[in-house]
Amino acid sequence: AEAPCQRLFFVASCSDEWVPHEMMWNESRRWYHSTLQLGDNGVADFRIVVDGDQSQGLCTDQTGKEILVSGAEEDGQVWSIGRHQFDKGASGDYYDVRLHLN
């Protein structure tokens, strides 16, 4: 099935030197997803890259809405798993990163 957006989305994480990996579209669940593995310290910092262009990324604004930003790579705008006190991840754990589009 075809994704609702003409753009491609990728996850780039610190665990593999920020190489972007394409997110897969799940038609039945209506989201893009990719799997990340937490590093030795139980943490994964990652970005959602648009169209494979490291200078184009998604981040959230003050209301929590996803917005497209240019220069995100230089701005250091990343999401993290394992840095919050309530995160339960450990070294080597896998997480499914999901992107829902409205």
PDB file of C-alpha atoms in Angstrom:
ATOM      1  CA  ALA A   1       0.000   0.000   0.000  1.00  0.00           C
ATOM      2  CA  GLU A   2       1.100   3.525  -0.677  1.00  0.00           C
ATOM      3  CA  ALA A   3       2.125   5.866   2.137  1.00  0.00           C
ATOM      4  CA  PRO A   4       0.071   9.051   2.602  1.00  0.00           C
ATOM      5  CA  CYS A   5       3.035  11.315   1.977  1.00  0.00           C
ATOM      6  CA  GLN A   6       5.303  11.725  -1.047  1.00  0.00           C
ATOM      7  CA  ARG A   7       8.297  12.280   1.217  1.00  0.00           C
ATOM      8  CA  LEU A   8      10.578   9.602   2.578  1.00  0.00           C
ATOM      9  CA  PHE A   9      11.508   9.508   6.258  1.00  0.00           C
ATOM     10  CA  PHE A  10      14.686   8.115   7.776  1.00  0.00           C
ATOM     11  CA  VAL A  11      16.039   7.553  11.277  1.00  0.00           C
ATOM     12  CA  ALA A  12      19.648   8.542  11.934  1.00  0.00           C
ATOM     13  CA  SER A  13      21.086   7.680  15.336  1.00  0.00           C
ATOM     14  CA  CYS A  14      24.250   8.164  17.308  1.00  0.00           C
ATOM     15  CA  SER A  15      24.643   4.376  17.593  1.00  0.00           C
ATOM     16  CA  ASP A  16      25.667   4.098  13.916  1.00  0.00           C
ATOM     17  CA  GLU A  17      27.346   7.446  13.321  1.00  0.00           C
ATOM     18  CA  TRP A  18      24.146   9.192  12.160  1.00  0.00           C
ATOM     19  CA  VAL A  19      23.736   7.132   8.976  1.00  0.00           C
ATOM     20  CA  PRO A  20      20.081   7.523   7.871  1.00  0.00           C
ATOM     21  CA  HIS A  21      17.971   4.340   7.589  1.00  0.00           C
ATOM     22  CA  GLU A  22      14.668   4.507   5.750  1.00  0.00           C
ATOM     23  CA  MET A  23      11.533   4.188   7.871  1.00  0.00           C
ATOM     24  CA  MET A  24       9.033   1.634   6.593  1.00  0.00           C
ATOM     25  CA  TRP A  25       5.337   2.422   6.046  1.00  0.00           C
ATOM     26  CA  ASN A  26       2.852   0.180   7.882  1.00  0.00           C
ATOM     27  CA  GLU A  27      -0.473   0.467   6.047  1.00  0.00           C
ATOM     28  CA  SER A  28      -2.600  -1.348   8.651  1.00  0.00           C
ATOM     29  CA  ARG A  29      -1.331   0.796  11.519  1.00  0.00           C
ATOM     30  CA  ARG A  30      -0.936   3.972   9.430  1.00  0.00           C
ATOM     31  CA  TRP A  31       2.549   4.906  10.623  1.00  0.00           C
ATOM     32  CA  TYR A  32       6.182   4.901   9.555  1.00  0.00           C
ATOM     33  CA  HIS A  33       8.528   2.908  11.773  1.00  0.00           C
ATOM     34  CA  SER A  34      12.131   1.925  12.264  1.00  0.00           C
ATOM     35  CA  THR A  35      13.957  -0.049  14.944  1.00  0.00           C
ATOM     36  CA  LEU A  36      16.750   1.427  17.079  1.00  0.00           C
ATOM     37  CA  GLN A  37      19.132  -0.416  19.350  1.00  0.00           C
ATOM     38  CA  LEU A  38      20.264   1.303  22.542  1.00  0.00           C
ATOM     39  CA  GLY A  39      23.999   1.784  22.959  1.00  0.00           C
ATOM     40  CA  ASP A  40      26.322   0.496  25.663  1.00  0.00           C
ATOM     41  CA  ASN A  41      25.079   3.195  28.013  1.00  0.00           C
ATOM     42  CA  GLY A  42      21.409   2.268  27.453  1.00  0.00           C
ATOM     43  CA  VAL A  43      20.803   5.453  25.439  1.00  0.00           C
ATOM     44  CA  ALA A  44      19.978   6.232  21.809  1.00  0.00           C
ATOM     45  CA  ASP A  45      19.888   9.775  20.464  1.00  0.00           C
ATOM     46  CA  PHE A  46      18.236  10.005  17.056  1.00  0.00           C
ATOM     47  CA  ARG A  47      16.811  12.321  14.413  1.00  0.00           C
ATOM     48  CA  ILE A  48      14.051  11.853  11.877  1.00  0.00           C
ATOM     49  CA  VAL A  49      15.523  12.920   8.542  1.00  0.00           C
ATOM     50  CA  VAL A  50      13.328  13.952   5.607  1.00  0.00           C
ATOM     51  CA  ASP A  51      14.082  12.647   2.097  1.00  0.00           C
ATOM     52  CA  GLY A  52      17.501  11.388   3.223  1.00  0.00           C
ATOM     53  CA  ASP A  53      18.779  14.962   3.529  1.00  0.00           C
ATOM     54  CA  GLN A  54      20.608  15.387   6.842  1.00  0.00           C
ATOM     55  CA  SER A  55      19.904  19.126   6.736  1.00  0.00           C
ATOM     56  CA  GLN A  56      16.118  18.464   6.743  1.00  0.00           C
ATOM     57  CA  GLY A  57      14.634  16.976   9.885  1.00  0.00           C
ATOM     58  CA  LEU A  58      11.509  16.745  11.989  1.00  0.00           C
ATOM     59  CA  CYS A  59      11.359  18.114  15.486  1.00  0.00           C
ATOM     60  CA  THR A  60       8.592  19.330  17.761  1.00  0.00           C
ATOM     61  CA  ASP A  61       7.517  22.880  18.429  1.00  0.00           C
ATOM     62  CA  GLN A  62       6.479  24.165  21.878  1.00  0.00           C
ATOM     63  CA  THR A  63       3.026  22.567  21.517  1.00  0.00           C
ATOM     64  CA  GLY A  64       4.446  19.142  20.663  1.00  0.00           C
ATOM     65  CA  LYS A  65       3.476  19.367  16.979  1.00  0.00           C
ATOM     66  CA  GLU A  66       6.009  17.965  14.492  1.00  0.00           C
ATOM     67  CA  ILE A  67       7.502  20.593  12.229  1.00  0.00           C
ATOM     68  CA  LEU A  68       9.984  20.413   9.367  1.00  0.00           C
ATOM     69  CA  VAL A  69      13.183  22.292  10.075  1.00  0.00           C
ATOM     70  CA  SER A  70      16.173  23.133   7.917  1.00  0.00           C
ATOM     71  CA  GLY A  71      19.616  22.973   9.439  1.00  0.00           C
ATOM     72  CA  ALA A  72      18.448  20.553  12.124  1.00  0.00           C
ATOM     73  CA  GLU A  73      21.709  18.648  11.934  1.00  0.00           C
ATOM     74  CA  GLU A  74      23.699  21.703  12.924  1.00  0.00           C
ATOM     75  CA  ASP A  75      21.154  22.702  15.580  1.00  0.00           C
ATOM     76  CA  GLY A  76      21.573  19.364  17.342  1.00  0.00           C
ATOM     77  CA  GLN A  77      17.807  18.778  17.456  1.00  0.00           C
ATOM     78  CA  VAL A  78      17.433  15.148  18.472  1.00  0.00           C
ATOM     79  CA  TRP A  79      15.110  12.846  20.353  1.00  0.00           C
ATOM     80  CA  SER A  80      16.484  10.497  22.989  1.00  0.00           C
ATOM     81  CA  ILE A  81      15.592   7.127  24.457  1.00  0.00           C
ATOM     82  CA  GLY A  82      17.129   6.237  27.803  1.00  0.00           C
ATOM     83  CA  ARG A  83      17.887   9.718  29.131  1.00  0.00           C
ATOM     84  CA  HIS A  84      14.645  10.268  31.078  1.00  0.00           C
ATOM     85  CA  GLN A  85      14.428   8.902  34.620  1.00  0.00           C
ATOM     86  CA  PHE A  86      11.375   6.807  33.662  1.00  0.00           C
ATOM     87  CA  ASP A  87      12.952   5.207  30.576  1.00  0.00           C
ATOM     88  CA  LYS A  88      13.497   1.519  31.234  1.00  0.00           C
ATOM     89  CA  GLY A  89      15.946   0.713  28.438  1.00  0.00           C
ATOM     90  CA  ALA A  90      19.195  -1.164  28.929  1.00  0.00           C
ATOM     91  CA  SER A  91      22.240  -1.668  26.750  1.00  0.00           C
ATOM     92  CA  GLY A  92      21.324  -3.604  23.600  1.00  0.00           C
ATOM     93  CA  ASP A  93      17.534  -3.197  23.950  1.00  0.00           C
ATOM     94  CA  TYR A  94      15.541  -2.487  20.787  1.00  0.00           C
ATOM     95  CA  TYR A  95      12.890   0.219  20.417  1.00  0.00           C
ATOM     96  CA  ASP A  96      10.429   0.780  17.591  1.00  0.00           C
ATOM     97  CA  VAL A  97      10.379   4.447  16.556  1.00  0.00           C
ATOM     98  CA  ARG A  98       7.004   5.406  15.061  1.00  0.00           C
ATOM     99  CA  LEU A  99       5.984   8.452  13.059  1.00  0.00           C
ATOM    100  CA  HIS A 100       2.279   9.219  12.680  1.00  0.00           C
ATOM    101  CA  LEU A 101       1.292  11.827  10.088  1.00  0.00           C
ATOM    102  CA  ASN A 102      -2.000  13.727  10.132  1.00  0.00           C
TER     103      ASN A 102
END
